[in-house]
Coordinates of C-alpha atoms in Angstrom, one line a residue:
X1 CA -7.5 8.2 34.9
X2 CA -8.7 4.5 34.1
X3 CA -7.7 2.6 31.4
X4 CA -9.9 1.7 28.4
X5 CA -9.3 -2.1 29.4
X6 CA -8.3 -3.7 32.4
X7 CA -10.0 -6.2 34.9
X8 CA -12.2 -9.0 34.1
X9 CA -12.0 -7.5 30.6
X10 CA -8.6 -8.0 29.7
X11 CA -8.6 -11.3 31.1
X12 CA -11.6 -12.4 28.9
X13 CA -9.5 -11.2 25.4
X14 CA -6.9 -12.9 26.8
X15 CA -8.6 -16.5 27.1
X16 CA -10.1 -16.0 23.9
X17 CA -7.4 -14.1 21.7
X18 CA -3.7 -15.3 23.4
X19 CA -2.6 -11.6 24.3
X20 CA -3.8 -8.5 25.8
X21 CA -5.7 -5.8 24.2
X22 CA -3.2 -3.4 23.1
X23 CA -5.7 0.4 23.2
X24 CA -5.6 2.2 26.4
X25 CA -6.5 5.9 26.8
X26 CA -3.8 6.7 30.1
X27 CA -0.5 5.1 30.7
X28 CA 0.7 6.0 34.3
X29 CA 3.6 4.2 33.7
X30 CA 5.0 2.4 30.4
X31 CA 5.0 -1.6 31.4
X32 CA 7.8 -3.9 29.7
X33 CA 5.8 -4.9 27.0
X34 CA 4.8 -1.3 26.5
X35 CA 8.4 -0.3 25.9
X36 CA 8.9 -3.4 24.0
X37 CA 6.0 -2.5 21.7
X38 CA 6.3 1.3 22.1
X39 CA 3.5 4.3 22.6
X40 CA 2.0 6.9 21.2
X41 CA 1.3 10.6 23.3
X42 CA -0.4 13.0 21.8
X43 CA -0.1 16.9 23.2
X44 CA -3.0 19.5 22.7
X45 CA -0.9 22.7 23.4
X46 CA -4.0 24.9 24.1
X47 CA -3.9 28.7 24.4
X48 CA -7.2 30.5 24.9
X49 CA -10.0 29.2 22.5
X50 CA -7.8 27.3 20.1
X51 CA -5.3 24.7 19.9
X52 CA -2.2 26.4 19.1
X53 CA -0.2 22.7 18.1
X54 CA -0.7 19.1 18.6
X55 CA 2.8 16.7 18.8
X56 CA 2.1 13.5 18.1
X57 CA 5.2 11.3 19.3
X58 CA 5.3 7.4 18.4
X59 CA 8.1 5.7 20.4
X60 CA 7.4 2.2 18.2
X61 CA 10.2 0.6 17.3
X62 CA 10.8 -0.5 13.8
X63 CA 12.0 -4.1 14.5
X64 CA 11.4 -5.8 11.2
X65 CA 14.8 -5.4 9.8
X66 CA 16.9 -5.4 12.9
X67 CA 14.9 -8.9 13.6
X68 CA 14.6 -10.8 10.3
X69 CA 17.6 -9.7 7.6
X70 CA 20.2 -12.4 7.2
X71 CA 17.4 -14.9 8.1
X72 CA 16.0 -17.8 5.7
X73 CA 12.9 -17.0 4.5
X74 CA 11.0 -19.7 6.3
X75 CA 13.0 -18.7 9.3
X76 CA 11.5 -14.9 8.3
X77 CA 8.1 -16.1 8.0
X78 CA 7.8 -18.3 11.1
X79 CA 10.2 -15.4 13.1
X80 CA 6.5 -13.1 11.7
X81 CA 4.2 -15.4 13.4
X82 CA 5.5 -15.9 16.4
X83 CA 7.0 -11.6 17.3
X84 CA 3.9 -9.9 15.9
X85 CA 0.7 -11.0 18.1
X86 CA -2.1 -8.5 17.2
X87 CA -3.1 -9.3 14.1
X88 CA -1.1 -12.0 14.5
X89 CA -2.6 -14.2 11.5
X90 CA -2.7 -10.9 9.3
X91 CA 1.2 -10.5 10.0
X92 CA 2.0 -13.8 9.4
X93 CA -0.5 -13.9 6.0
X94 CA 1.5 -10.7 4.6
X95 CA 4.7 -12.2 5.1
X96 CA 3.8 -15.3 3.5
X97 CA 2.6 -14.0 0.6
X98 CA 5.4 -10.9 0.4
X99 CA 8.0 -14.1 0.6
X100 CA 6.5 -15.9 -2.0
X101 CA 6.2 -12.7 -4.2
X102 CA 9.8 -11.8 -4.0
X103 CA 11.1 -15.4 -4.7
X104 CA 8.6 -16.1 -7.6
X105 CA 6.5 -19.1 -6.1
X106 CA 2.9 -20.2 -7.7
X107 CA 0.6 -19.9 -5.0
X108 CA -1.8 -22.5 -5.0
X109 CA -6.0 -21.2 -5.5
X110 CA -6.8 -23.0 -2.4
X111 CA -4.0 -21.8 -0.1
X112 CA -4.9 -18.1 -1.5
X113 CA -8.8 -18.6 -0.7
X114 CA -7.6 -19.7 3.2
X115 CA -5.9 -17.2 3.8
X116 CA -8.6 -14.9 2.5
X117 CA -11.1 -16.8 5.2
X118 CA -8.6 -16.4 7.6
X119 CA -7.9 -12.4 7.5
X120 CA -11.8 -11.9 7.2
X121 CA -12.3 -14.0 10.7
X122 CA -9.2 -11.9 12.4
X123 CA -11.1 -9.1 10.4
X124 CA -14.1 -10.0 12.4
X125 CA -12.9 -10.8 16.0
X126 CA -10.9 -7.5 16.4
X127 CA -14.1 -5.8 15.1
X128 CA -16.5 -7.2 17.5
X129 CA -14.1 -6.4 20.7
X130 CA -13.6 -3.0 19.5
X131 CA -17.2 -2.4 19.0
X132 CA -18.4 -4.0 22.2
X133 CA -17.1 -1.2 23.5
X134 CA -19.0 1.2 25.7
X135 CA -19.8 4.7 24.6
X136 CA -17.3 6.4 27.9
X137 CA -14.1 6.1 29.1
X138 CA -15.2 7.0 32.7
X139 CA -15.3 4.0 34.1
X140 CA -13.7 0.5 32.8
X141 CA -15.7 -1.0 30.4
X142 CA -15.9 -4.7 30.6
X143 CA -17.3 -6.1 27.4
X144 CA -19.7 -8.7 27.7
X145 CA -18.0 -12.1 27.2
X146 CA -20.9 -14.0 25.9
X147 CA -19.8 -13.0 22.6
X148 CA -16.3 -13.0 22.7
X149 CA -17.1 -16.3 23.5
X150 CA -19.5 -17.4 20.5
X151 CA -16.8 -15.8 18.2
X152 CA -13.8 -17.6 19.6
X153 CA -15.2 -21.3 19.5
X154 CA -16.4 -20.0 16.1
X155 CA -13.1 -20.0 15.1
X156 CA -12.7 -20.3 11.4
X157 CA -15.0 -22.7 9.9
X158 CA -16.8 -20.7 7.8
X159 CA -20.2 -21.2 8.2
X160 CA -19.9 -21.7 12.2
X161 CA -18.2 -18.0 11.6
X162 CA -20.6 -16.4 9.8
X163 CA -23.7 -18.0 11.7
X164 CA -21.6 -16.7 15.3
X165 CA -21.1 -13.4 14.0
X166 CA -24.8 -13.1 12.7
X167 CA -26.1 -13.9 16.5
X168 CA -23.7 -11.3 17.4
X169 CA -24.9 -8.4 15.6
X170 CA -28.5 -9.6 16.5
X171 CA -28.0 -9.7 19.9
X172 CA -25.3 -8.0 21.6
X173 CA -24.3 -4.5 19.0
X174 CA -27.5 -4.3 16.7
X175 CA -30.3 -5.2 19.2
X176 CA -31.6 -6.6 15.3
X177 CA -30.7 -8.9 12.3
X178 CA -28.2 -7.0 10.3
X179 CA -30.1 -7.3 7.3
X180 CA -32.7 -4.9 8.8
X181 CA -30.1 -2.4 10.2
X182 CA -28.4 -2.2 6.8
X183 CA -31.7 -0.9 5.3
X184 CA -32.4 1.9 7.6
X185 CA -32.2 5.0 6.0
X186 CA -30.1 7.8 7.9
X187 CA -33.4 9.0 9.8
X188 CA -34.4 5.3 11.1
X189 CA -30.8 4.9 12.1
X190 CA -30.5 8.1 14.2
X191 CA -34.0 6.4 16.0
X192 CA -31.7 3.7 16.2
X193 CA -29.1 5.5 17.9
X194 CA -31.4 6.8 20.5
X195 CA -33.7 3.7 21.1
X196 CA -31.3 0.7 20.8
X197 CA -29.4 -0.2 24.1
X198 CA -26.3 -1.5 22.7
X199 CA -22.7 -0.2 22.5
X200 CA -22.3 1.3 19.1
X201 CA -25.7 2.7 19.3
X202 CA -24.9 4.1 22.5
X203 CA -21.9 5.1 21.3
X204 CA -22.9 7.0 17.7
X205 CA -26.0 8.6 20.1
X206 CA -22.8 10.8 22.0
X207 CA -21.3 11.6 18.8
X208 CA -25.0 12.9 17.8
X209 CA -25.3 14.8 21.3
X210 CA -21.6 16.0 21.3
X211 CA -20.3 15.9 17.5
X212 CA -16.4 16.6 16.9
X213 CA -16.7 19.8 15.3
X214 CA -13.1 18.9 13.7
X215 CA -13.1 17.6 9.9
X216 CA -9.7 15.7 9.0
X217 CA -8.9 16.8 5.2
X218 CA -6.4 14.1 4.9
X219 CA -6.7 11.6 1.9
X220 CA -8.0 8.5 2.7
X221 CA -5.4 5.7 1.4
X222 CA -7.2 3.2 -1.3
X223 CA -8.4 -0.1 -0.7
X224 CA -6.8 -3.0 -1.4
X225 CA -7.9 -3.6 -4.8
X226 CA -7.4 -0.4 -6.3
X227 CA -3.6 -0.4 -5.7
X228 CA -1.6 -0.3 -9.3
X229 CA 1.8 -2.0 -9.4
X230 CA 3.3 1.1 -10.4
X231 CA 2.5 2.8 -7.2
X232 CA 3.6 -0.3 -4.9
X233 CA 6.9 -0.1 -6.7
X234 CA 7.2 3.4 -5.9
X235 CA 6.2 2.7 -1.9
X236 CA 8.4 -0.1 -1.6
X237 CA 11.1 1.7 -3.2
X238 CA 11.5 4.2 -0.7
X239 CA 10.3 2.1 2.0
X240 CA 13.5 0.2 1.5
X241 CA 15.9 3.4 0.8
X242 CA 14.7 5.3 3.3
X243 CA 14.4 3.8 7.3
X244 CA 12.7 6.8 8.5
X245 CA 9.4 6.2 6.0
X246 CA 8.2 3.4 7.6
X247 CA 7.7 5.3 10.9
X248 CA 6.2 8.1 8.9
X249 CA 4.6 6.6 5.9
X250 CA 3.3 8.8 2.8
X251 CA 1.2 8.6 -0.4
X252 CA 1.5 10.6 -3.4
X253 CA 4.1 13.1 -0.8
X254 CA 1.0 13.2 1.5
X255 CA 0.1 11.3 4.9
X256 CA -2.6 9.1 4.4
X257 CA -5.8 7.7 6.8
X258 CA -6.3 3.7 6.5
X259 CA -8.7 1.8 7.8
X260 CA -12.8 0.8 7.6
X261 CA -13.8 4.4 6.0
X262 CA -10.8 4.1 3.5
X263 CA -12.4 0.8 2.3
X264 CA -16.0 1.7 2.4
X265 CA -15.6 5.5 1.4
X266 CA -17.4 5.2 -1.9
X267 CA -19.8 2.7 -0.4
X268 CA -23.9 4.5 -1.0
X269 CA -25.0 3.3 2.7
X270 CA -22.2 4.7 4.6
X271 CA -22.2 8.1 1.9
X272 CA -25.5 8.6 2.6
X273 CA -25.4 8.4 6.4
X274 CA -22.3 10.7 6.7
X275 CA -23.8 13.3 5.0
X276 CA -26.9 13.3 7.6
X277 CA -24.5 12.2 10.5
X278 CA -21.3 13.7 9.7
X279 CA -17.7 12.7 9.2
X280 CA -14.7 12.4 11.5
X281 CA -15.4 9.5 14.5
X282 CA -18.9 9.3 13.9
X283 CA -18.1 8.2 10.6
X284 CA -15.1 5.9 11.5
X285 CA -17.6 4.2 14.0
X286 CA -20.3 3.5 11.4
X287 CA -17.7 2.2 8.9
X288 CA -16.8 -0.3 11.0
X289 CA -20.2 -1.3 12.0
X290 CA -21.3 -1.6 8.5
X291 CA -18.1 -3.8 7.5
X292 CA -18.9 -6.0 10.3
X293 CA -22.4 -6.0 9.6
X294 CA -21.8 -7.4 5.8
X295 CA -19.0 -9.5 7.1
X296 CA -21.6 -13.0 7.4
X297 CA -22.8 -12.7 3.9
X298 CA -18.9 -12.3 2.7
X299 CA -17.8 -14.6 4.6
X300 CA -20.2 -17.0 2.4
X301 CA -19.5 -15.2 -1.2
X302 CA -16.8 -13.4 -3.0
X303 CA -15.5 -10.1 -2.6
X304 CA -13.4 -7.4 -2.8
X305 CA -10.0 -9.2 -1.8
X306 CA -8.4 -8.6 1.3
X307 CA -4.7 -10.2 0.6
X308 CA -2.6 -9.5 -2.2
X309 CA 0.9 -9.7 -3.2
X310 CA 3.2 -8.3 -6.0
X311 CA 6.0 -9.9 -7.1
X312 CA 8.1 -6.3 -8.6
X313 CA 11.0 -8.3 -9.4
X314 CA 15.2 -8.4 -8.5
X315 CA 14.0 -10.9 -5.6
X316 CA 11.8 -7.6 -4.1
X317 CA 8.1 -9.0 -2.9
X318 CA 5.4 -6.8 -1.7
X319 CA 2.1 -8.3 0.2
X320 CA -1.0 -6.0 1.7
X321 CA -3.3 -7.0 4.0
X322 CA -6.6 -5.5 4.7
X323 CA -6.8 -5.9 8.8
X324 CA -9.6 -4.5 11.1
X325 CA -7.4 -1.4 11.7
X326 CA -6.5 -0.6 8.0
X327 CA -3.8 -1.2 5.2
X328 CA -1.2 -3.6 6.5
X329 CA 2.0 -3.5 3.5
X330 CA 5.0 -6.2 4.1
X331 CA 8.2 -5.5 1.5
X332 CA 10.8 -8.0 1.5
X333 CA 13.6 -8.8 -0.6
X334 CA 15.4 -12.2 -0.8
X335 CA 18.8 -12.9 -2.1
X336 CA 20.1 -16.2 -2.0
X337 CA 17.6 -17.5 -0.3
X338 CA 17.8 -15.3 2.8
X339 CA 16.2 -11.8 3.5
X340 CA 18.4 -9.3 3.0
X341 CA 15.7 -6.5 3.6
X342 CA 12.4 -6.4 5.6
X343 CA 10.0 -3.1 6.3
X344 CA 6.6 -3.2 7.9
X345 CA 4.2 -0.5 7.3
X346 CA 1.7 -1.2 9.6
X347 CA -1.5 1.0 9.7
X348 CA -0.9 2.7 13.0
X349 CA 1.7 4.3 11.7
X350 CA -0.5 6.0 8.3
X351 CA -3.1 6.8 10.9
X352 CA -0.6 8.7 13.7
X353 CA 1.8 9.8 11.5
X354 CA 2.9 13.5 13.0
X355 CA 1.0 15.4 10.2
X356 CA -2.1 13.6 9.6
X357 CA -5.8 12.5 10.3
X358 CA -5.4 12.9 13.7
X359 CA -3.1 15.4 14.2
X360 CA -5.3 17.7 11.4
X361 CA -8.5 16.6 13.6
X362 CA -7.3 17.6 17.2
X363 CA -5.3 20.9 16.2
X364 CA -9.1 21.9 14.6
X365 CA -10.9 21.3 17.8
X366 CA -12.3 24.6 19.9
X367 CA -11.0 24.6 23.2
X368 CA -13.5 24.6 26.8
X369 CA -15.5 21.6 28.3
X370 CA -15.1 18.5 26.8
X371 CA -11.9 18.8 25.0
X372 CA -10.2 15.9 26.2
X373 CA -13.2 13.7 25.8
X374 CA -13.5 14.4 22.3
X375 CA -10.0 13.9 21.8
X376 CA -9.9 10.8 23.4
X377 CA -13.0 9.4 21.2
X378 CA -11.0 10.9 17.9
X379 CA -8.0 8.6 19.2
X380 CA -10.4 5.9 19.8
X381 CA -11.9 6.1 16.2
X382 CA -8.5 5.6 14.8
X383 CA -7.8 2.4 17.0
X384 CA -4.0 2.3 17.5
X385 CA -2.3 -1.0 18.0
X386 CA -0.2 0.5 21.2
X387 CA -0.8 2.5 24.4
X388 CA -2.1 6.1 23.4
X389 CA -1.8 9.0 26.1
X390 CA -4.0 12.4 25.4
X391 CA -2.2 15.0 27.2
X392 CA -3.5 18.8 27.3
X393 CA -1.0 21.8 27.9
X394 CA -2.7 24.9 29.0
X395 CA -0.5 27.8 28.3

């Protein structure tokens, strides 16, 4: 059992990105980090031709209160920057703005439109690695660093971004200029699937040979901008009476999927090709290529905001960021200068809460030959931020 990343690999994201890569598919052992960080297993109990129960057990610590209360709030935000490393600029971004929410502070246009540039280019790196790659887990992929590269010295000059990231889709997960790939319909992109060379192509053309047969019926969690104050309130409100929600977050009393399809769900292109392509991991897949395809354009232009904050009042701050893997929520409340209460919802923990997307997806899956493939692509298409272990249990 090999892990997703390892080798040459690793070392490359490392160079470029200042940690490891955090997704692997088997965990013979949990390293210090790893028990730092936590990890996810998920069990398919099988029996016969259906799976009887899936567990889904997250060992993540919640460290955002045991780490920041009783801190200054600059001490908070710096304490942020420096503890959580993958989406490291997203973390730090959503404390920032959840700080200056809760204590009332006029944020400056310029500092908000920064911070925008800056998500979208986090955005943007943790979509390329993800996507580069390969379609199986049988052997260890080792992603080609030539892009890595051109996205890293990119950094976040905007234009230099936007003009890396186009060369990138052109020439390393497109195989053609994005333009072009966004206006195939959904039969020129299944030719694309089966002619193009690259890893996403290669990737969507297994889904097409070896769909999931399993549909996940749990709500997709709204995009940033649709969020009303109302319904923050009510999140941060039980974020902050209860400890356990943050480990098992909910929305409107049901678990919630975040992420790429929850932002583009409405979106004609990607409607259009998951009705001719289908919906669980496929889907997932082709959400996030289309994001990242539209990503250079946005990165010159306006759009739909990825950072926002709510000040709710009685010192209590709420920021959300949209990062590569979903809905990122900070809540924060200052008194006296000094955090008194901190909660994280982080998307991992929407996307492998006990009850949801993939629990509903995996317990729906038929049994026989290619069980734990599938289920490992489903885990895949959900991109958790920790180890994940797939474990089958034959009764």
């Amino acid at each position: 059992m090999l892990p997703v990343v390892e080798g040459s690999a690793e070392s490359h994201y490392r160079d470029l990105y200042g940690h490891a890569p955090r997704y692997v598919m088997h965990i013979p052992a949990p390293s210090p980090l790893e028990r730092l960080e936590g990890s996810i297993r998920a069990t398919l109990f099988v029996h016969g031709d259906s799976v009887e129960r899936v567990d889904i057990v997250s060992s993540r610590p919640q460290l955002a209160q045991r780490l920041l209360a009783g801190r200054t709030v600059l001490e908070a935000v710096d304490r942020v920057g420096r503890i959580y490393t993958l989406c490291g600029r997203a973390q730090r971004m959503a404390a920032e703005a959840a700080a200056e929410a809760a204590t009332g502070e006029v944020v400056p246009a310029a500092t908000l439109m920064r911070r925008e540039r800056r998500v979208l280019a986090e955005q943007a790196r943790e979509h390329v690695w993800r996507l580069l790659m390969p379609a199986t887990d049988h052997a260890a992929p080792v992603p080609d660093p030539t892009a890595l590269r051109l996205i890293a010295r990119a950094g976040e000059a905007v234009d230099a971004l936007a003009t890396a990231l186009e060369r990138i889709l052109t020439d390393h997960l497109l195989g053609e200029p994005p333009a072009r790939w966004l206006a195939r319909d959904p039969e020129a992109l299944r030719r694309w699937c089966v002619e193009a060379a690259t890893p996403p192509a290669l990737r969507l053309a297994e889904t097409l040979r070896d769909p999931d047969p399993a549909r996940s019926r749990t709500p997709l969690l709204p995009a940033l901008p649709a969020w009303r104050t109302d319904t923050i309130r009510s999140l941060a409100g039980q974020a902050l009476a209860e400890p356990v929600f943050c480990s098992r977050p909910v929305w409107q009393d049901r678990p919630a999927e975040t992420g790429a399809l929850s932002r583009l769900w409405d979106d004609p292109t990607l409607a259009a090709r998951i009705a001719d392509m289908g919906s669980g991991s496929a889907a997932r897949l082709l959400a996030r290529l289309i994001e990242l395809a539209r990503l250079p354009a946005r990165l010159l232009d306006d759009g739909p905001a990825v950072v926002r904050a709510w000040p709710l009042g009685d010192g209590v701050g709420v920021a959300g960021v949209e990062t590569s893997r979903g809905l990122l929520l900070h809540v924060v409340r200052v008194e006296a200068g000094r955090v008194t209460d901190y909660r994280i919802l982080a998307p991992t923990e929407w996307n492998f809460h006990p009850a949801g997307a993939l629990a509903e997806e995996l317990a729906a899956m038929p049994t026989g030959a290619g069980l734990a493939q599938r289920a490992r692509r489903v885990v895949a298409s959900l991109d958790p931020c920790v180890a994940c272990q797939v474990e089958l249990r034959h009764a």
